Amino acid sequence: MSNPTATRTFSERLHAVIPAGAHTYSRGDDQYPLNAPQILSRGAGAYVYDGDGRRFLDYGMALRAVTLGYANDAVDQAAFAGARLGNNLTRPSLTELEAAELLVDLIPSVDMVKFAKNGSNATTAAVKLARAFTGRWFVAMCAEQPFFSFDDWFIGTTVMDKGVPDPYRSLSLKFHYNDLASLEALFTAHPNEIACVIMEPATTVEPVPGFLQGVRDLCTKHGAVLIIDEMITGFRWHLQGAQTYFGITPDLSTFGKGMANGYSVAAIAGRRDIMELGGITREGEERVFLLSTTHGAEMCGLAAFIETVKQYRELDVIDHLWRYGRRLIDGLNEAARAAGVGDCFVAEGFPCSPLYMTRDRDGAVSMPLRTLFSQEMIRRGVLMPWIALSRAHGDAELNTTLEAAAEALAVYRKALDEGVDKHLEGRPIKPVFRKVN
């Protein structure tokens, strides 16, 4: 009997059994050029391997979740040891307690923590706590920041709002980053109605002097809870989070991604008087059903978190990310200038979390040109859908990247002169948030 999967591509098989062909939209086919590997079989250090065994130097790093490198032996051994303790017990585990005490001791703004398995649950739990604490319903969020949760309070604000009831949309408000007046206008328009402000401390641009402290002051003045979302910035900008790097004190924080080097760990953490609303120790007070996850305290992930923090301290991982990122940004920009496209291709952002911008001759951001650059990097063995760095990226990886970029940017120059369609194979990358497929 013939094998029905033998004549089908990995992509066809994925889409046959998984909506969108992946469990995160940013892993989908529409986010990559046509020559991207359709499936990955494993990762090691800074490299990933596709279903046919081809190796790629990776800058996706599991959607920024891997900061030490794939298959880090010490982290994996810690996770295996946690699993061998039973992994998930009937009462709280010692590993769970040690992980919670570690995070509380590590981050100054944190008095209590509740672990989860993904970031969306943690941010939604923070919003729920803020609403319970204040007795208000409105949520103010930063308009320029792309993602907070798959739940209705956020997704209802995007163009992919199908399935979200109208009342949820009306409770979500937006202000602009580095524009304190836009947030103040929301507080003025909704006096004593805004439960919380949720934002990342930074994404691609520096906060202007006084902006973050101004947000903190407005929240204090108007009785709103300040939630700092550190899913990306946490364990990259500073071991204590970007909140310490920028000197801002939130009421609640959310963490994930780089916490456990790819193991599934997220957290909501913050002030005791707010966090305790989700507890059982306040006699006579109305209860808040916070997070209740069977697998939230799974010992393999929390043991991996404990070991990851240990390696951060021993190997000075944060400093490595900043130094490598600075060299990468400078090298990419030099390669762009050498190719004659320095005005159209720019690497920038915080060195610990760089980014690159692709523009056409008129200065407009170009998805076809971004797709072309990614296509040409993949052709040379480098998978760079975005730039996420790890401790495993070293001198050899930097040299490989810059050599590939020099050649890719030469093609970029030809595309600017001759038209991108002559060099791009297939359709361009599409935005994740779009109304129709």
Coordinates of C-alpha atoms in Angstrom, one line a residue:
M1 CA 0.0 0.0 0.0
S2 CA 1.3 3.5 -0.9
N3 CA 2.1 6.0 1.8
P4 CA -0.5 8.9 1.4
T5 CA 2.0 11.4 2.9
A6 CA 4.8 10.5 0.5
T7 CA 3.6 12.7 -2.3
R8 CA 2.5 15.6 -0.2
T9 CA 4.7 18.5 0.9
F10 CA 5.3 19.2 4.6
S11 CA 3.3 22.4 4.1
E12 CA 0.3 20.5 2.7
R13 CA 0.4 18.0 5.5
L14 CA 0.6 20.8 8.1
H15 CA -2.4 22.7 6.6
A16 CA -4.4 19.5 6.4
V17 CA -4.3 19.0 10.2
I18 CA -3.5 22.4 11.8
P19 CA -5.4 25.6 11.1
A20 CA -2.9 28.1 9.5
G21 CA -0.4 25.2 9.4
A22 CA 1.3 26.3 12.7
H23 CA 0.4 27.0 16.3
T24 CA 1.6 30.6 16.1
Y25 CA 0.7 32.9 13.2
S26 CA 4.3 34.2 12.9
R27 CA 5.4 30.7 12.0
G28 CA 2.9 30.5 9.1
D29 CA 3.8 30.1 5.4
D30 CA 2.6 33.7 4.7
Q31 CA 5.4 35.1 7.0
Y32 CA 8.2 33.6 4.9
P33 CA 9.5 33.6 1.3
L34 CA 8.7 30.5 -0.8
N35 CA 12.2 29.1 -0.4
A36 CA 12.0 29.0 3.4
P37 CA 12.1 25.6 5.1
Q38 CA 8.5 24.4 5.4
I39 CA 9.3 22.5 8.6
L40 CA 12.1 22.2 11.1
S41 CA 13.2 18.9 12.6
R42 CA 15.6 20.2 15.4
G43 CA 17.8 22.9 16.7
A44 CA 21.2 23.0 18.2
G45 CA 23.0 26.1 19.4
A46 CA 22.3 28.9 16.9
Y47 CA 21.2 26.5 14.2
V48 CA 18.1 24.8 13.0
Y49 CA 17.6 21.8 10.6
D50 CA 14.8 21.3 8.2
G51 CA 13.0 18.1 7.3
D52 CA 15.6 17.1 4.8
G53 CA 18.5 17.8 7.2
R54 CA 19.6 21.1 5.7
R55 CA 21.2 23.4 8.3
F56 CA 20.3 27.1 8.8
L57 CA 21.9 29.7 11.0
D58 CA 18.8 31.0 12.9
Y59 CA 17.8 34.4 14.0
G60 CA 14.1 33.5 14.8
M61 CA 15.2 31.6 17.9
A62 CA 11.8 30.1 18.5
L63 CA 10.0 33.4 18.3
R64 CA 12.5 35.0 20.7
A65 CA 12.0 32.2 23.4
V66 CA 15.5 30.8 23.1
T67 CA 18.2 33.1 24.5
L68 CA 21.0 30.6 25.5
G69 CA 20.8 28.5 22.3
Y70 CA 18.8 25.5 21.2
A71 CA 19.3 22.2 23.2
N72 CA 21.4 23.8 25.9
D73 CA 22.6 20.8 27.8
A74 CA 22.5 22.2 31.3
V75 CA 19.0 23.6 30.9
D76 CA 17.8 20.3 29.3
Q77 CA 19.3 18.3 32.1
A78 CA 17.6 20.5 34.6
A79 CA 14.3 20.0 32.8
F80 CA 14.7 16.3 32.6
A81 CA 15.5 16.1 36.3
G82 CA 12.3 18.1 37.0
A83 CA 10.3 15.8 34.9
R84 CA 11.7 12.8 36.7
L85 CA 10.5 14.2 40.0
G86 CA 7.0 13.5 38.7
N87 CA 6.7 16.7 36.6
N88 CA 3.2 17.6 37.8
L89 CA 2.0 16.7 41.3
T90 CA -1.2 16.9 43.3
R91 CA -0.1 19.7 45.6
P92 CA 2.4 22.5 45.0
S93 CA 5.9 21.2 44.3
L94 CA 9.2 22.3 45.8
T95 CA 10.4 23.2 42.4
E96 CA 7.4 25.5 42.0
L97 CA 8.2 27.2 45.3
E98 CA 11.9 27.7 44.4
A99 CA 11.0 29.1 41.0
A100 CA 8.5 31.6 42.6
E101 CA 11.0 32.6 45.3
L102 CA 13.7 33.1 42.6
L103 CA 11.6 35.5 40.5
V104 CA 10.5 37.4 43.6
D105 CA 14.1 37.8 44.8
L106 CA 15.2 38.7 41.3
I107 CA 12.9 41.6 40.3
P108 CA 12.4 44.5 42.7
S109 CA 8.8 45.2 41.7
V110 CA 7.6 41.6 42.3
D111 CA 6.1 40.5 45.6
M112 CA 4.1 37.5 44.3
V113 CA 4.0 35.5 41.0
K114 CA 1.7 33.2 39.3
F115 CA 3.1 31.0 36.5
A116 CA 1.4 30.1 33.3
K117 CA 2.3 28.4 30.0
N118 CA 1.9 31.2 27.5
G119 CA 2.0 35.0 27.5
S120 CA -1.6 35.7 26.4
N121 CA -2.9 34.0 29.5
A122 CA -0.6 36.1 31.7
T123 CA -1.5 39.4 30.2
T124 CA -5.2 38.6 30.3
A125 CA -4.8 37.6 34.0
A126 CA -3.1 41.0 34.6
V127 CA -6.0 42.9 33.0
K128 CA -8.5 40.9 35.0
L129 CA -6.7 41.6 38.3
A130 CA -6.5 45.3 37.4
R131 CA -10.3 45.4 36.7
A132 CA -11.0 43.6 40.0
F133 CA -8.6 45.9 41.9
T134 CA -10.1 49.1 40.5
G135 CA -13.7 48.2 39.9
R136 CA -13.3 49.7 36.4
W137 CA -13.6 48.1 32.9
F138 CA -11.6 50.2 30.4
V139 CA -8.1 49.1 29.3
A140 CA -5.6 51.5 27.7
M141 CA -2.9 50.0 25.5
C142 CA -0.1 51.3 23.4
A143 CA -1.2 51.5 19.7
E144 CA 2.2 51.0 18.2
Q145 CA 2.9 47.7 20.0
P146 CA 1.8 44.8 17.9
F147 CA 0.6 42.1 20.2
F148 CA -0.6 41.6 23.8
S149 CA -2.9 38.6 23.8
F150 CA -5.1 36.3 21.7
D151 CA -8.0 37.2 24.0
D152 CA -10.9 39.4 23.0
W153 CA -9.8 42.5 24.9
F154 CA -6.8 42.8 22.5
I155 CA -7.8 41.0 19.3
G156 CA -11.0 43.0 19.2
T157 CA -8.8 46.1 18.6
T158 CA -7.2 44.6 15.4
V159 CA -8.5 44.1 11.9
M160 CA -8.8 40.4 12.7
D161 CA -11.8 41.0 15.0
K162 CA -14.2 38.5 13.6
G163 CA -15.8 36.5 16.4
V164 CA -15.3 39.2 19.0
P165 CA -18.5 40.8 20.4
D166 CA -18.8 44.6 20.0
P167 CA -18.9 45.3 23.8
Y168 CA -15.4 43.9 24.2
R169 CA -14.0 46.3 21.5
S170 CA -15.6 49.3 23.2
L171 CA -13.7 48.7 26.4
S172 CA -10.3 48.8 24.8
L173 CA -8.6 52.2 24.2
K174 CA -5.4 53.1 22.5
F175 CA -2.7 55.8 23.1
H176 CA 0.6 56.4 21.3
Y177 CA 4.1 55.6 22.4
N178 CA 6.2 58.6 23.4
D179 CA 3.0 60.7 23.3
L180 CA 2.1 61.4 27.0
A181 CA -0.7 63.8 25.9
S182 CA -2.5 61.0 24.1
L183 CA -2.7 58.9 27.3
E184 CA -3.7 61.9 29.4
A185 CA -6.5 62.6 26.9
L186 CA -7.9 59.1 27.5
F187 CA -7.9 59.7 31.3
T188 CA -9.7 63.0 30.6
A189 CA -12.3 61.4 28.3
H190 CA -12.9 58.5 30.7
P191 CA -12.6 59.8 34.2
N192 CA -12.4 57.1 36.9
E193 CA -13.1 54.5 34.3
I194 CA -9.7 53.2 33.2
A195 CA -8.7 50.1 35.1
C196 CA -5.1 49.8 33.7
V197 CA -2.5 50.9 31.2
I198 CA -0.7 48.0 29.5
M199 CA 2.4 48.5 27.4
E200 CA 5.8 47.2 26.6
P201 CA 8.5 49.5 28.1
A202 CA 10.1 49.7 24.6
T203 CA 10.0 47.9 21.3
T204 CA 12.1 49.5 18.5
V205 CA 12.6 53.1 19.6
E206 CA 13.9 54.7 22.8
P207 CA 11.4 56.2 25.2
V208 CA 11.8 60.0 25.1
P209 CA 13.0 61.5 28.4
G210 CA 10.2 61.5 31.0
F211 CA 7.8 59.4 29.0
L212 CA 7.8 56.2 31.0
Q213 CA 7.8 58.0 34.3
G214 CA 5.0 60.2 33.0
V215 CA 3.0 57.1 32.3
R216 CA 3.7 55.9 35.8
D217 CA 2.7 59.2 37.3
L218 CA -0.6 59.4 35.3
C219 CA -1.5 55.9 36.4
T220 CA -0.9 56.9 40.0
K221 CA -2.8 60.1 39.7
H222 CA -5.8 58.5 38.1
G223 CA -5.8 55.3 40.2
A224 CA -5.1 53.0 37.3
V225 CA -2.9 49.9 37.4
L226 CA 0.3 50.1 35.3
I227 CA 1.0 46.7 33.6
I228 CA 4.5 46.4 32.0
D229 CA 4.5 43.6 29.4
E230 CA 8.0 42.1 29.4
M231 CA 7.3 39.1 27.2
I232 CA 10.1 40.3 24.8
T233 CA 12.1 42.8 26.9
G234 CA 12.4 40.6 30.0
F235 CA 15.6 38.6 30.2
R236 CA 17.1 40.6 27.3
W237 CA 17.4 44.3 28.2
H238 CA 18.4 43.5 31.8
L239 CA 18.2 40.4 34.0
Q240 CA 15.7 42.3 36.1
G241 CA 13.7 43.3 33.0
A242 CA 13.6 46.5 31.0
Q243 CA 11.7 48.0 33.9
T244 CA 15.0 48.1 35.8
Y245 CA 17.0 49.2 32.7
F246 CA 14.6 52.2 32.2
G247 CA 14.0 52.8 35.9
I248 CA 10.2 52.4 35.9
T249 CA 8.2 50.6 38.6
P250 CA 5.1 48.8 37.4
D251 CA 2.2 47.6 39.5
L252 CA 2.1 44.3 37.6
S253 CA 4.5 42.7 35.1
T254 CA 4.1 39.9 32.7
F255 CA 7.1 37.7 31.5
G256 CA 7.6 34.8 29.1
K257 CA 9.6 33.9 26.0
G258 CA 13.3 34.0 27.3
M259 CA 12.5 32.8 30.8
A260 CA 13.3 29.2 30.3
N261 CA 15.3 28.9 27.0
G262 CA 12.3 27.6 25.0
Y263 CA 10.5 25.7 27.7
S264 CA 6.9 26.8 28.3
V265 CA 7.0 29.2 31.1
A266 CA 5.2 32.6 31.5
A267 CA 4.3 34.6 34.5
I268 CA 2.2 37.4 35.9
A269 CA 3.9 39.1 38.8
G270 CA 3.7 42.2 40.9
R271 CA 2.4 44.0 44.0
R272 CA 1.1 41.9 46.8
D273 CA -2.1 43.9 47.4
I274 CA -3.1 43.3 43.8
M275 CA -1.9 39.8 43.4
E276 CA -3.5 38.6 46.6
L277 CA -6.9 39.3 45.0
G278 CA -6.4 36.0 43.2
G279 CA -5.6 34.2 46.5
I280 CA -7.5 32.6 49.3
T281 CA -6.1 34.2 52.4
R282 CA -8.2 37.4 52.6
E283 CA -11.1 36.2 54.8
G284 CA -14.5 37.6 53.9
E285 CA -13.3 39.3 50.7
E286 CA -14.9 38.6 47.3
R287 CA -12.8 36.1 45.3
V288 CA -11.2 36.6 41.9
F289 CA -10.8 33.6 39.7
L290 CA -7.3 34.3 38.4
L291 CA -5.2 31.7 36.6
S292 CA -5.9 28.1 37.3
T293 CA -3.8 25.9 35.0
T294 CA -3.2 22.2 35.5
H295 CA 0.2 22.6 33.8
G296 CA 1.2 26.0 35.0
A297 CA 3.5 24.6 37.6
E298 CA 4.9 21.8 35.5
M299 CA 8.3 21.1 37.0
C300 CA 10.3 20.5 33.8
G301 CA 9.7 24.1 32.7
L302 CA 10.2 25.7 36.1
A303 CA 13.4 23.7 36.6
A304 CA 14.5 25.0 33.2
F305 CA 13.7 28.5 34.3
I306 CA 15.9 28.2 37.4
E307 CA 18.8 26.8 35.4
T308 CA 18.4 29.5 32.7
V309 CA 18.7 32.3 35.3
K310 CA 21.8 30.6 36.7
Q311 CA 23.4 30.6 33.3
Y312 CA 22.4 34.2 32.7
R313 CA 24.4 35.1 35.9
E314 CA 27.4 32.9 35.2
L315 CA 27.8 33.6 31.5
D316 CA 26.8 37.3 31.5
V317 CA 24.3 36.5 28.8
I318 CA 22.7 40.0 28.8
D319 CA 26.1 41.7 28.1
H320 CA 26.7 39.2 25.3
L321 CA 23.4 40.0 23.6
W322 CA 24.1 43.8 23.7
R323 CA 27.7 43.4 22.4
Y324 CA 26.8 40.9 19.6
G325 CA 23.8 43.0 18.6
R326 CA 25.9 46.2 18.3
R327 CA 28.4 44.4 16.1
L328 CA 25.6 42.9 14.0
I329 CA 23.9 46.3 13.5
D330 CA 27.1 48.0 12.5
G331 CA 28.1 45.1 10.2
L332 CA 24.7 45.0 8.4
N333 CA 24.7 48.8 7.9
E334 CA 28.2 48.7 6.5
A335 CA 27.2 45.9 4.1
A336 CA 24.2 48.0 3.0
R337 CA 26.4 51.0 2.3
A338 CA 28.9 48.9 0.4
A339 CA 26.1 47.5 -1.8
G340 CA 24.8 51.0 -2.4
V341 CA 21.5 50.5 -0.6
G342 CA 22.3 52.3 2.7
D343 CA 19.3 54.5 2.4
C344 CA 17.0 51.6 1.7
F345 CA 18.2 48.9 4.1
V346 CA 18.8 49.9 7.7
A347 CA 19.6 47.8 10.8
E348 CA 18.6 49.6 14.0
G349 CA 16.9 49.3 17.3
F350 CA 18.3 48.3 20.7
P351 CA 21.4 46.2 20.3
C352 CA 20.0 43.5 22.5
S353 CA 17.0 43.2 20.2
P354 CA 17.9 44.6 16.7
L355 CA 15.7 44.9 13.7
Y356 CA 16.1 45.7 10.1
M357 CA 13.9 47.9 7.8
T358 CA 13.5 47.5 4.1
R359 CA 12.5 50.5 2.0
D360 CA 12.1 51.2 -1.7
R361 CA 13.7 54.1 -3.6
D362 CA 10.9 56.5 -2.4
G363 CA 11.6 55.6 1.2
A364 CA 8.3 53.6 1.6
V365 CA 8.5 50.4 3.7
S366 CA 8.5 47.5 1.3
M367 CA 7.3 44.0 2.2
P368 CA 8.4 42.6 -1.2
L369 CA 11.9 43.9 -0.6
R370 CA 11.9 42.4 2.9
T371 CA 10.8 39.1 1.4
L372 CA 13.6 39.3 -1.1
F373 CA 16.2 40.0 1.5
S374 CA 14.9 37.1 3.6
Q375 CA 14.8 34.9 0.5
E376 CA 18.4 35.7 -0.4
M377 CA 19.6 35.1 3.2
I378 CA 17.9 31.7 3.2
R379 CA 19.6 30.9 -0.1
R380 CA 22.9 31.4 1.7
G381 CA 21.9 29.4 4.8
V382 CA 20.7 32.1 7.1
L383 CA 17.1 32.2 8.4
M384 CA 16.4 35.8 9.4
P385 CA 12.7 36.6 9.5
W386 CA 13.6 39.1 12.3
I387 CA 16.6 39.3 14.6
A388 CA 16.5 37.5 17.9
L389 CA 19.9 36.9 19.5
S390 CA 21.2 34.2 21.8
R391 CA 24.3 33.3 23.8
A392 CA 25.1 30.8 21.1
H393 CA 25.6 33.5 18.4
G394 CA 29.4 34.0 18.3
D395 CA 32.1 35.3 16.0
A396 CA 31.7 32.5 13.5
E397 CA 27.9 33.1 13.3
L398 CA 28.5 36.9 12.9
N399 CA 30.9 36.3 10.1
T400 CA 28.6 33.9 8.3
T401 CA 25.7 36.4 8.7
L402 CA 27.6 39.4 7.3
E403 CA 29.0 37.4 4.4
A404 CA 25.5 36.3 3.5
A405 CA 24.1 39.8 3.9
A406 CA 26.7 41.3 1.6
E407 CA 25.6 39.0 -1.2
A408 CA 21.9 39.3 -0.4
L409 CA 22.2 43.1 -0.4
A410 CA 23.8 43.0 -3.8
V411 CA 20.7 41.3 -5.1
Y412 CA 18.6 43.9 -3.2
R413 CA 20.5 46.6 -5.2
K414 CA 19.6 44.9 -8.4
A415 CA 16.0 44.7 -7.4
L416 CA 15.9 48.4 -6.7
D417 CA 17.4 49.1 -10.2
E418 CA 15.5 46.4 -12.2
G419 CA 12.3 45.9 -10.1
V420 CA 11.8 43.5 -7.3
D421 CA 9.5 41.2 -9.3
K422 CA 12.5 40.1 -11.4
H423 CA 14.3 38.7 -8.4
L424 CA 11.5 37.6 -6.0
E425 CA 10.3 34.0 -6.2
G426 CA 6.6 34.0 -5.6
R427 CA 4.4 36.2 -3.4
P428 CA 5.7 38.7 -0.8
I429 CA 5.3 38.2 3.0
K430 CA 1.9 39.4 4.3
P431 CA 1.1 41.1 7.5
V432 CA -0.2 38.8 10.3
F433 CA -3.1 41.2 11.1
R434 CA -5.1 41.6 7.9
K435 CA -8.8 41.4 7.3
V436 CA -8.8 38.7 4.6
N437 CA -6.4 35.9 3.6

